[in-house]
Short mmCIF file of C-alpha atoms in Angstrom, two decimals:
data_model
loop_
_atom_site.label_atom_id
_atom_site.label_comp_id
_atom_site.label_asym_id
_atom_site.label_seq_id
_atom_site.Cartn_x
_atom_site.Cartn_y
_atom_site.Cartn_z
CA UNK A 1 -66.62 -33.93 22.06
CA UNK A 2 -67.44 -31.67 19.24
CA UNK A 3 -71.15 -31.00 19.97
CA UNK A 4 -72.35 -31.34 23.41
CA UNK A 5 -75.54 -30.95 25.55
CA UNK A 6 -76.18 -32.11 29.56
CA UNK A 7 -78.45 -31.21 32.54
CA UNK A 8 -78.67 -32.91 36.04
CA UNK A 9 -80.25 -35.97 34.32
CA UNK A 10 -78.37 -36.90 31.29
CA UNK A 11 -74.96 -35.83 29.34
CA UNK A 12 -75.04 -36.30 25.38
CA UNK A 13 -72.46 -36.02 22.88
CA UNK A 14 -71.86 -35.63 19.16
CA UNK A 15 -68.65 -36.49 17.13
CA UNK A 16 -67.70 -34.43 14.13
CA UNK A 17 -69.82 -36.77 11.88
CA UNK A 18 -72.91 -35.68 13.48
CA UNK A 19 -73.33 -39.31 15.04
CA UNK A 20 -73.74 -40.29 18.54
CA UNK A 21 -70.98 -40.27 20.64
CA UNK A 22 -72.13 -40.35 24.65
CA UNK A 23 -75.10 -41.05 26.16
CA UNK A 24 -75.14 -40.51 29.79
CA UNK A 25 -77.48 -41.35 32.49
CA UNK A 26 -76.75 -38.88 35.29
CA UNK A 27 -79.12 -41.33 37.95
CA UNK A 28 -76.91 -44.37 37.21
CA UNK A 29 -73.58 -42.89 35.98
CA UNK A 30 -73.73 -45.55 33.42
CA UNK A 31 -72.37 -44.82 29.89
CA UNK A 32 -74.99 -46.09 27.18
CA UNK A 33 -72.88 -45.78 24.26
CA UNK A 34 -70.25 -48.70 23.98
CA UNK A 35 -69.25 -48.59 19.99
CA UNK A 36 -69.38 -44.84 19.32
CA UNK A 37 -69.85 -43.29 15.92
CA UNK A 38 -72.64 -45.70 14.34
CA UNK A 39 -75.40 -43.53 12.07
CA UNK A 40 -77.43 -41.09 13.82
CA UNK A 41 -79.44 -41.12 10.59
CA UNK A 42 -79.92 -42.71 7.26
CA UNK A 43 -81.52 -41.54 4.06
CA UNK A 44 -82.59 -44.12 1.03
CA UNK A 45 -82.61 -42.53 -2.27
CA UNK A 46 -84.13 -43.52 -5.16
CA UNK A 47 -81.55 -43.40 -8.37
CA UNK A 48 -83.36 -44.60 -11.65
CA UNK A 49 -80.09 -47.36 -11.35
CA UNK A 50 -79.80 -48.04 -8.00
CA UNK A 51 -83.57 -47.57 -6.36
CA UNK A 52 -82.27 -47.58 -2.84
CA UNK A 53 -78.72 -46.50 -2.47
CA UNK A 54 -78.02 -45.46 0.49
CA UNK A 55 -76.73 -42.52 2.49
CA UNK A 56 -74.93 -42.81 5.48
CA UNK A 57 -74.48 -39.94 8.23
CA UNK A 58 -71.14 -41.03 9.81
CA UNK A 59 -69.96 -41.06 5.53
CA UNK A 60 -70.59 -37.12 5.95
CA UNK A 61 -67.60 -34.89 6.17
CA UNK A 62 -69.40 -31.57 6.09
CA UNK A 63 -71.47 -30.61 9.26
CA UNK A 64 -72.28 -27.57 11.29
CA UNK A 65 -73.69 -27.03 14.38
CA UNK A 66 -74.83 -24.41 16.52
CA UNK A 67 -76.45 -23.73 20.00
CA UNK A 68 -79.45 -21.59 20.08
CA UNK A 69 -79.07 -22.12 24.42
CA UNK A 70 -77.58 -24.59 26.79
CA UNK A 71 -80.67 -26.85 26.17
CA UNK A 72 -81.18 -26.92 22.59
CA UNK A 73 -78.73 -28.24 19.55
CA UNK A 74 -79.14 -27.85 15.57
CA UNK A 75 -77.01 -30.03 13.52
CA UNK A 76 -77.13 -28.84 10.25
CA UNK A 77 -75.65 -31.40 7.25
CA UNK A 78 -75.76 -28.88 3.79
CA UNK A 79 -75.27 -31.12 1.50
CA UNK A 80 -74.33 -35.23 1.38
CA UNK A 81 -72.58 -37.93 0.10
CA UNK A 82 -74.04 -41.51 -1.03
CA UNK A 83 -72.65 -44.66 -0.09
CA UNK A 84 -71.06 -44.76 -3.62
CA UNK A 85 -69.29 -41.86 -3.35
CA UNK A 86 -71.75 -39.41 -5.22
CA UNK A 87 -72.99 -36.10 -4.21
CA UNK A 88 -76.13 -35.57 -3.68
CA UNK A 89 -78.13 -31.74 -2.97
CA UNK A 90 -80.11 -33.01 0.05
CA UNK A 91 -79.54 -31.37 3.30
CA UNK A 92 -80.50 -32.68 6.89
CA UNK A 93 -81.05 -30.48 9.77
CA UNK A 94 -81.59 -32.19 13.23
CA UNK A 95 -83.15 -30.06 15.87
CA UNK A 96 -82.38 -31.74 19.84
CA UNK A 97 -83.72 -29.74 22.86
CA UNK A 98 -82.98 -31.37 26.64
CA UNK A 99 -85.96 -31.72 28.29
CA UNK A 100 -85.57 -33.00 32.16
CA UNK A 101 -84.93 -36.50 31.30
CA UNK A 102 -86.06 -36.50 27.94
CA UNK A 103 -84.69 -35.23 25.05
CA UNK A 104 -86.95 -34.15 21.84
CA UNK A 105 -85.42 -34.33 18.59
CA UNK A 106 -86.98 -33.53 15.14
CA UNK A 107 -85.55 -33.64 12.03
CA UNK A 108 -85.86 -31.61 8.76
CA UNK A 109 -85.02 -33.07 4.87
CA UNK A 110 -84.38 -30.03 1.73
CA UNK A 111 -84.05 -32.31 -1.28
CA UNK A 112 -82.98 -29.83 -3.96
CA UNK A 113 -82.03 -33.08 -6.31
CA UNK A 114 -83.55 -35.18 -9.44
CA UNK A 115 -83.95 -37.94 -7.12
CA UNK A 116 -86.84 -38.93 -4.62
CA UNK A 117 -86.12 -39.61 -0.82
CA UNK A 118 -87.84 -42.78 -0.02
CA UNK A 119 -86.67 -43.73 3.49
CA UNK A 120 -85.56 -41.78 6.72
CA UNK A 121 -84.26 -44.05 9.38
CA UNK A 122 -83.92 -41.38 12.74
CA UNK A 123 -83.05 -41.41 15.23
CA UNK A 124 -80.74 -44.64 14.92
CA UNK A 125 -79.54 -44.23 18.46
CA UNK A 126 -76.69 -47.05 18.04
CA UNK A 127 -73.50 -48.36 19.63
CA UNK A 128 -75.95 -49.53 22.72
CA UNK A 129 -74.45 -52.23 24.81
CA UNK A 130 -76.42 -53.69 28.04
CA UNK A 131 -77.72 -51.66 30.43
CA UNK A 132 -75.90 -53.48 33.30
CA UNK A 133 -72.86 -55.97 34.14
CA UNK A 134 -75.48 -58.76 34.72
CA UNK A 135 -76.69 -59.61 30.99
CA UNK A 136 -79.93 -62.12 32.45
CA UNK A 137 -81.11 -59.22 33.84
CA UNK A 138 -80.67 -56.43 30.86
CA UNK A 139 -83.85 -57.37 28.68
CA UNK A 140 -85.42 -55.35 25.56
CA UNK A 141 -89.00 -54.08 25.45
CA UNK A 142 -90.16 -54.48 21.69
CA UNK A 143 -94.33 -53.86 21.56
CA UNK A 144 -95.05 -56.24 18.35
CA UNK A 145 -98.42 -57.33 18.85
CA UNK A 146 -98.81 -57.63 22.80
CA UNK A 147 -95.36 -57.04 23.13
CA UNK A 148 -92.04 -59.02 23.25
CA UNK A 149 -89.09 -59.08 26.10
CA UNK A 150 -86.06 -59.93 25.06
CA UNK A 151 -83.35 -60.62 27.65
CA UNK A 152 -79.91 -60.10 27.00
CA UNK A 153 -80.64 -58.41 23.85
CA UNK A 154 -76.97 -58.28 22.64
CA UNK A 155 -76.82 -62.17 22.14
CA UNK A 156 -80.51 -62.65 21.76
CA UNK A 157 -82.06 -60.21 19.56
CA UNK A 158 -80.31 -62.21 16.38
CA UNK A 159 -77.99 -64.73 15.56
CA UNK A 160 -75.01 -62.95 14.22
CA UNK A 161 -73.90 -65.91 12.83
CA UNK A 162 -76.94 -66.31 10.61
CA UNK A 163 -76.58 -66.95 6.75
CA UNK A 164 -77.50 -63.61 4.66
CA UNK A 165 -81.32 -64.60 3.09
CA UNK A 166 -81.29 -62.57 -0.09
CA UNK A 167 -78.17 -61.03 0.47
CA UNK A 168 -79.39 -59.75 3.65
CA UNK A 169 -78.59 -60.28 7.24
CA UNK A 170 -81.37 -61.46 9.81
CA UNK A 171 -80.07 -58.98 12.33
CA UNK A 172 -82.73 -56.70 13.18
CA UNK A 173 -86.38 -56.76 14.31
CA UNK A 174 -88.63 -54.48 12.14
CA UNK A 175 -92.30 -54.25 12.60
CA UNK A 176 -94.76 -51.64 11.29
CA UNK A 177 -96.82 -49.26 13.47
CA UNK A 178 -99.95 -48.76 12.48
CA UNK A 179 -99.55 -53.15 12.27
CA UNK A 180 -98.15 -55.53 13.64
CA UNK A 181 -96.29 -53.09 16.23
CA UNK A 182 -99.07 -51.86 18.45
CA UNK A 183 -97.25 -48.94 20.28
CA UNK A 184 -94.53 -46.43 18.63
CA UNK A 185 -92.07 -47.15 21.59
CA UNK A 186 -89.24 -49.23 22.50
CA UNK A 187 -87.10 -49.49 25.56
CA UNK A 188 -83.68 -50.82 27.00
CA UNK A 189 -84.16 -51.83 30.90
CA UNK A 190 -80.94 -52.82 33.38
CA UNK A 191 -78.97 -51.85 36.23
CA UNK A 192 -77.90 -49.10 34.67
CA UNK A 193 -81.33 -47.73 34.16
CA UNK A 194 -84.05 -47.84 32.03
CA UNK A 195 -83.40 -45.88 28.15
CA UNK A 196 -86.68 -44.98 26.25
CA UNK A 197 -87.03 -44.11 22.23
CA UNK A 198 -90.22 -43.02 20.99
CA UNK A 199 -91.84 -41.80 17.76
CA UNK A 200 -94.50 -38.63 19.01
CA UNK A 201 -96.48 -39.26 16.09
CA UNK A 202 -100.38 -38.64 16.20
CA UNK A 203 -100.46 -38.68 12.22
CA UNK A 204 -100.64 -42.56 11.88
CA UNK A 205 -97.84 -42.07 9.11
CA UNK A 206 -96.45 -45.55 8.62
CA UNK A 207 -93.63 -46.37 10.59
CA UNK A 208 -91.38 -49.12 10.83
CA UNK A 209 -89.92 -49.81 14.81
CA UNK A 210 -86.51 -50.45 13.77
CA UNK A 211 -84.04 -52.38 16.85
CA UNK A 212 -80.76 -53.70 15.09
CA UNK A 213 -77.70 -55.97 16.39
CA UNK A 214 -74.38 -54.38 15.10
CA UNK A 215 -72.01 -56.59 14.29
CA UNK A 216 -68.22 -55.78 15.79
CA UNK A 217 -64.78 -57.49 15.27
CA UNK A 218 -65.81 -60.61 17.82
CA UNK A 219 -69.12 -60.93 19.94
CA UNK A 220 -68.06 -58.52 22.66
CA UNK A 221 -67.78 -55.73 20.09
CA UNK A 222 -71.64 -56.01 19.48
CA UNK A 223 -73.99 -53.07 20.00
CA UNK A 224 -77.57 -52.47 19.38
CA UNK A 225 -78.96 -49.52 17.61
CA UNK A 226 -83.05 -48.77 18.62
CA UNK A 227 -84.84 -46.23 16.79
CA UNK A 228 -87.21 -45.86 13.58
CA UNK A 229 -87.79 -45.98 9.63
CA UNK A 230 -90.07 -43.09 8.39
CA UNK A 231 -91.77 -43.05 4.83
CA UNK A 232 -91.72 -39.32 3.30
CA UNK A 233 -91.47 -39.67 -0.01
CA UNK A 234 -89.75 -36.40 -0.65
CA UNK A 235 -90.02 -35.73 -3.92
CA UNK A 236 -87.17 -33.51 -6.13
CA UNK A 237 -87.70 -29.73 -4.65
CA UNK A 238 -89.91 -30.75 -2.08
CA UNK A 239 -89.04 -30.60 1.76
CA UNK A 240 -90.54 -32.58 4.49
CA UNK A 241 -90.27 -32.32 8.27
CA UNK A 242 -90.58 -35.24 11.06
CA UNK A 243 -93.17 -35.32 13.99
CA UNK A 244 -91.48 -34.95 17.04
CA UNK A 245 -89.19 -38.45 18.72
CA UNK A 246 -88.20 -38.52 22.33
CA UNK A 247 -85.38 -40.33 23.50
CA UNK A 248 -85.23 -40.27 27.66
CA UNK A 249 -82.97 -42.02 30.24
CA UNK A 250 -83.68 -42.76 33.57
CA UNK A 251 -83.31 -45.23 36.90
CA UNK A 252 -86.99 -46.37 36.95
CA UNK A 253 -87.91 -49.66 35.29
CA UNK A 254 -89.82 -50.04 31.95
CA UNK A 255 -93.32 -48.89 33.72
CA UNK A 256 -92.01 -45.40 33.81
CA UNK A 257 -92.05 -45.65 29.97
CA UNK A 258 -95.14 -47.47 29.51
CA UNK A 259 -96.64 -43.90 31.73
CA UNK A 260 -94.64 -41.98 29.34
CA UNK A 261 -95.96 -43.64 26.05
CA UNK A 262 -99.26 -43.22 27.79
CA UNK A 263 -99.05 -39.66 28.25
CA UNK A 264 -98.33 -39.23 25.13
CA UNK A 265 -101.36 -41.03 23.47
CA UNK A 266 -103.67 -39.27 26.13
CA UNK A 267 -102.97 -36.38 24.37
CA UNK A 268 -104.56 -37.20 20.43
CA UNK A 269 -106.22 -40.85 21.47
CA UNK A 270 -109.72 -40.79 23.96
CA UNK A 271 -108.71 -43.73 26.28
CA UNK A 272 -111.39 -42.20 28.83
CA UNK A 273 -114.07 -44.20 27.59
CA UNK A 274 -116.02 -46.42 30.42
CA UNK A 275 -116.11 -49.37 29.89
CA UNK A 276 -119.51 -51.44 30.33
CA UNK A 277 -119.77 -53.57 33.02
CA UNK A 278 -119.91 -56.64 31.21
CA UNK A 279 -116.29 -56.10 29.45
CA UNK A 280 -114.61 -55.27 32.51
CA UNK A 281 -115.96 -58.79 33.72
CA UNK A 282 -115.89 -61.00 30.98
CA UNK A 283 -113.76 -63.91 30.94
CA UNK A 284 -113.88 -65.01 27.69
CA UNK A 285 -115.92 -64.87 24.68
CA UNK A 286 -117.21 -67.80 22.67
CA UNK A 287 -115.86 -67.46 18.74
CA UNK A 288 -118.06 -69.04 16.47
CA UNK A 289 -117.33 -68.83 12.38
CA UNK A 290 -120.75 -68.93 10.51
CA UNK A 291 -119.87 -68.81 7.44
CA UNK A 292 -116.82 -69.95 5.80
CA UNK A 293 -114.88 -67.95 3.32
CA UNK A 294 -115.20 -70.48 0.71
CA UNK A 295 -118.88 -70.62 1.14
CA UNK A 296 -119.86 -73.63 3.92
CA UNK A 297 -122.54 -72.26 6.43
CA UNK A 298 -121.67 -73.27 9.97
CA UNK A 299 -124.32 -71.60 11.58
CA UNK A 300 -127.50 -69.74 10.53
CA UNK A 301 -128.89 -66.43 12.18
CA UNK A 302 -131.48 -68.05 13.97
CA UNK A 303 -129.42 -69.97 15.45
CA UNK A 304 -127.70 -67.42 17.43
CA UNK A 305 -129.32 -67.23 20.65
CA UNK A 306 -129.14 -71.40 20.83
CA UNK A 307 -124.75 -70.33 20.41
CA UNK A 308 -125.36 -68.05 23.38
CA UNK A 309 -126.96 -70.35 25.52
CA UNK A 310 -124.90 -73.66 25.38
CA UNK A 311 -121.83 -70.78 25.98
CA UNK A 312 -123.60 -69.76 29.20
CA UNK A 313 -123.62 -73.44 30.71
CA UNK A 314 -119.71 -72.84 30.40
CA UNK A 315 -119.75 -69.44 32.20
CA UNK A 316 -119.24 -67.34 29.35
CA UNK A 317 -121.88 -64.40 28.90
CA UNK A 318 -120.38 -62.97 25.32
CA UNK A 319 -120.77 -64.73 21.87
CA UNK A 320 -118.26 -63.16 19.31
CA UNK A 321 -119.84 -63.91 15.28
CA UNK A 322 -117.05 -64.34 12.53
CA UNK A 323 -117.67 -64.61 9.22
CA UNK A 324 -121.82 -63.16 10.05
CA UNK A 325 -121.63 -60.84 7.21
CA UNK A 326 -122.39 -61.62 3.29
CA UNK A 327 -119.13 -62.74 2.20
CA UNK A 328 -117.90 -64.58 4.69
CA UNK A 329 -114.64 -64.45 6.86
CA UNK A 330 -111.91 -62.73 5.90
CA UNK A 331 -113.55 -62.13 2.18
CA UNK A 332 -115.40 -59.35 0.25
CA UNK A 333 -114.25 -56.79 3.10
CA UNK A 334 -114.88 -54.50 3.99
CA UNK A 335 -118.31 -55.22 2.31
CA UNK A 336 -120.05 -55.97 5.94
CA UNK A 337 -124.05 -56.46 4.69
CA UNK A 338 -125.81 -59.62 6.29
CA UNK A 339 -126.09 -62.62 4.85
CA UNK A 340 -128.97 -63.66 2.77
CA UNK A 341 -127.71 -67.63 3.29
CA UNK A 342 -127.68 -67.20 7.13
CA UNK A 343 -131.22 -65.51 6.94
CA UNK A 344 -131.27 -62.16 5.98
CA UNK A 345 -131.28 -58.75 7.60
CA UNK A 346 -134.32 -59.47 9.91
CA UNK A 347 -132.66 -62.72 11.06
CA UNK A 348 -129.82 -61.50 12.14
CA UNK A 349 -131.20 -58.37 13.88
CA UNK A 350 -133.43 -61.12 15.93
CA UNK A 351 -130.71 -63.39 16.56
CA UNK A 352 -128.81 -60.77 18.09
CA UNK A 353 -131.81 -59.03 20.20
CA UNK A 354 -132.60 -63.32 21.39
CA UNK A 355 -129.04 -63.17 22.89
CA UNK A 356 -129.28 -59.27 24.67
CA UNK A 357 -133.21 -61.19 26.42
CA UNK A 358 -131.20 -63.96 27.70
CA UNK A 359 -128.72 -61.57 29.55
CA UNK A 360 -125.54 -62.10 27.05
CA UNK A 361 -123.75 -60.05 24.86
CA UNK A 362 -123.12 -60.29 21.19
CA UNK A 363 -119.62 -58.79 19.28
CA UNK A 364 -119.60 -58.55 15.59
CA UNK A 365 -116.06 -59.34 13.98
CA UNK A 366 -115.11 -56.35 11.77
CA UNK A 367 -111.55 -55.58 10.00
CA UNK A 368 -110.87 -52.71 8.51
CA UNK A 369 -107.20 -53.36 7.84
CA UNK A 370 -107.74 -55.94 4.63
CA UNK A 371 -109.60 -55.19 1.54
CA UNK A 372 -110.89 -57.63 -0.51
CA UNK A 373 -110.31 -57.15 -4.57
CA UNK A 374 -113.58 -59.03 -4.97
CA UNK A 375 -115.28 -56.06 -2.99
CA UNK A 376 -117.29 -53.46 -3.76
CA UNK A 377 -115.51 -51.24 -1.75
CA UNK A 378 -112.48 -51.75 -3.04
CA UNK A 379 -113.89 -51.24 -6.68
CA UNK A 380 -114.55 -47.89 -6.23
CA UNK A 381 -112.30 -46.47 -3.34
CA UNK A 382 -109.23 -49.60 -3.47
CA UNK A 383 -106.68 -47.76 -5.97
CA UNK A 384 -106.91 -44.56 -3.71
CA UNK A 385 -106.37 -46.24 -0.32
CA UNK A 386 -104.46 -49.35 -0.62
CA UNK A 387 -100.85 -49.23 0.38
CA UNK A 388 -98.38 -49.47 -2.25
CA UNK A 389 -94.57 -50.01 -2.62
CA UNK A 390 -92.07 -47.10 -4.26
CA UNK A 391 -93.20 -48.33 -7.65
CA UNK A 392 -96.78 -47.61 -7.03
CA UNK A 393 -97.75 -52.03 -6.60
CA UNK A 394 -99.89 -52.87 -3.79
CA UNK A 395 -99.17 -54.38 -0.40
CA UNK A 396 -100.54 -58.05 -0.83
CA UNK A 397 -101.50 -59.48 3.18
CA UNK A 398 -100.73 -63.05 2.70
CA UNK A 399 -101.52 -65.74 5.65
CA UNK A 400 -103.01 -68.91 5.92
CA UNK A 401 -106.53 -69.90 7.60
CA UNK A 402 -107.81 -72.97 8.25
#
């Protein structure tokens, strides 16, 4: 192979393109990389006629490479091609270092064009098949929400016989992190060992978890690619590097990554906190909505402490209060004053202290993810902190609510 790096735990090769050609796991002996030669990276431009045309690295005939020492790689592409054939003065340097049985990469854009650079999908560590001969046992760890397992991820991450919706494919799952992805992690568990890809980012950038079925000739030439979309914006003459990502392979199971993800956060998130007593033993905690969004009381201030008590015949020692603030639930946020239709300010602060002298515990339902238009906040502070597409519109958060 053209470019090549390995240590007791792992063996990892390069083609000429700059994509990934071997991935070995040294524990297992087992060979990660099935369909060889898929994008190590991809870069979305934004031409004034063609908004996001794309650039492909395995499209790239110029690449250079060096090696600083027998642990570290820089892959160096000077200048690119589009997926329409045009050139395009934007170079992408990849730094990888071995690390035991991780291996840090970090890449670096120089966009000395006209054009912006909207989207940097890295690492796209592709051409993935199972990690094992028995497929019921080869699953995917995918943290949307709570998190998702998906066994035999090569037939059940996406149909690949689904119709195109738009024009596009249904072959991926893509979440965003900080959203609806909780963790910026993602793993591959088998026989053949357990494969990690992470995104060490403490600067809450937004990210998109990115885990794709490739489509071969037939069903048995289908690979996965795991990695992640990045957002830099990289304006004409500007450059922009990437936190750090850490791909690792291994023979434990997916707990050694969920230790490894955990690390990680340890080191910029305070997880140390004790908790009280009563969360550590809480069972449940009784939801109430007291006032709708469209205006209908449910329940009053005052009658807080009655909420508490009827929850308490049940077992249940914590009342959480949705919709206790002025506008409602889910509206006017993140305008949280108290309600002058449940009772006021001095209501609610008694309603709350009734529940504390009968030995419960009270939890006041906040978001600070939505903004409201109607809100005050978002009057003054909205235009500067809502998030917007690549032509500057915002991000509407449509759902429905009883």
């Amino acid at each position: 192979m053209p470019f090549r790096l390995d240590n007791p735990h792992l063996a990892l090769a390069l083609d000429e393109h700059g994509c990934l050609a071997s991935l070995v796991n040294r524990h297992t002996g087992r060979e990660y990389v099935t369909a060889p030669g898929q994008d190590l990276w991809r870069l979305i431009c934004r031409r004034p006629e063609d908004p996001e045309t794309p650039v492909h690295a395995a499209a790239q005939c110029e690449v250079r490479a060096s090696n600083p020492d027998e642990t570290r790689l820089t892959v160096h592409w000077p200048r690119l091609t589009d997926a329409d054939g045009r050139a395009l003065d934007v170079s992408v340097t990849v730094d990888i270092a071995l690390r035991g049985e991780e291996v840090e990469l970090t890449a670096s854009l120089d966009n000395r064009d006209r054009f912006t650079l909207t989207e940097f999908w890295f690492p796209m560590i592709g051409g993935l098949g199972n990690l094992g001969a028995d497929a019921a046992r080869c699953f995917l760890l995918y943290p949307e929400s709570g998190g998702r397992r998906i066994r035999d991820p090569l037939r059940n991450l996406a149909d690949r016989n689904a119709q195109p919706v738009r024009g596009v494919r249904p072959h991926f799952l893509r979440h965003f992190y900080p959203g609806a992805a909780s963790m910026q992690w993602l793993g591959l568990y088998g026989e053949g060992g357990g494969l990690y890809v992470g995104s060490h980012d403490a600067t809450l950038q937004t990210t998109a978890l990115n885990a794709m079925l490739n489509l071969g000739a037939s069903a048995a030439g289908d690979s996965l690619s795991l990695g992640f979309i990045k957002y830099p914006f990289v304006e004409p003459g500007a450059g922009w590097r990437s936190e750090p990502f850490v791909l690792a392979v291994h023979a434990g199971d997916w707990h050694t990554d969920a230790r490894r993800y955990r690390a990680f956060t340890d080191t910029w998130q305070n997880h140390r906190h004790e908790r009280p007593g009563w969360v550590r033993d809480m069972p449940a905690m009784h939801d109430v909505v007291m006032l709708h969004q469209y205006g209908r009381v449910n329940y009053r201030y005052d009658q807080i402490a009655d909420i508490a008590e009827a929850a308490a015949t049940g077992g249940i020692h914590a009342v959480k209060l949705t919709g206790w603030s002025h506008g409602g639930h889910d509206n006017l946020y993140p305008d949280f004053q108290p309600s002058e239709a449940l009772g006021g300010e001095a209501a609610l602060r008694a309603g709350l202290q009734g529940v504390r002298a009968g030995g419960g515990q009270s939890v006041l339902y906040f978001h600070f993810v939505q903004m409201s238009p109607n809100s005050e906040f978002y009057r003054r502070h909205g235009e500067y902190c809502a998030l917007k597409d690549a032509d500057g519109n915002p991000f509407i958060d449509l759902f429905t609510w009883p």
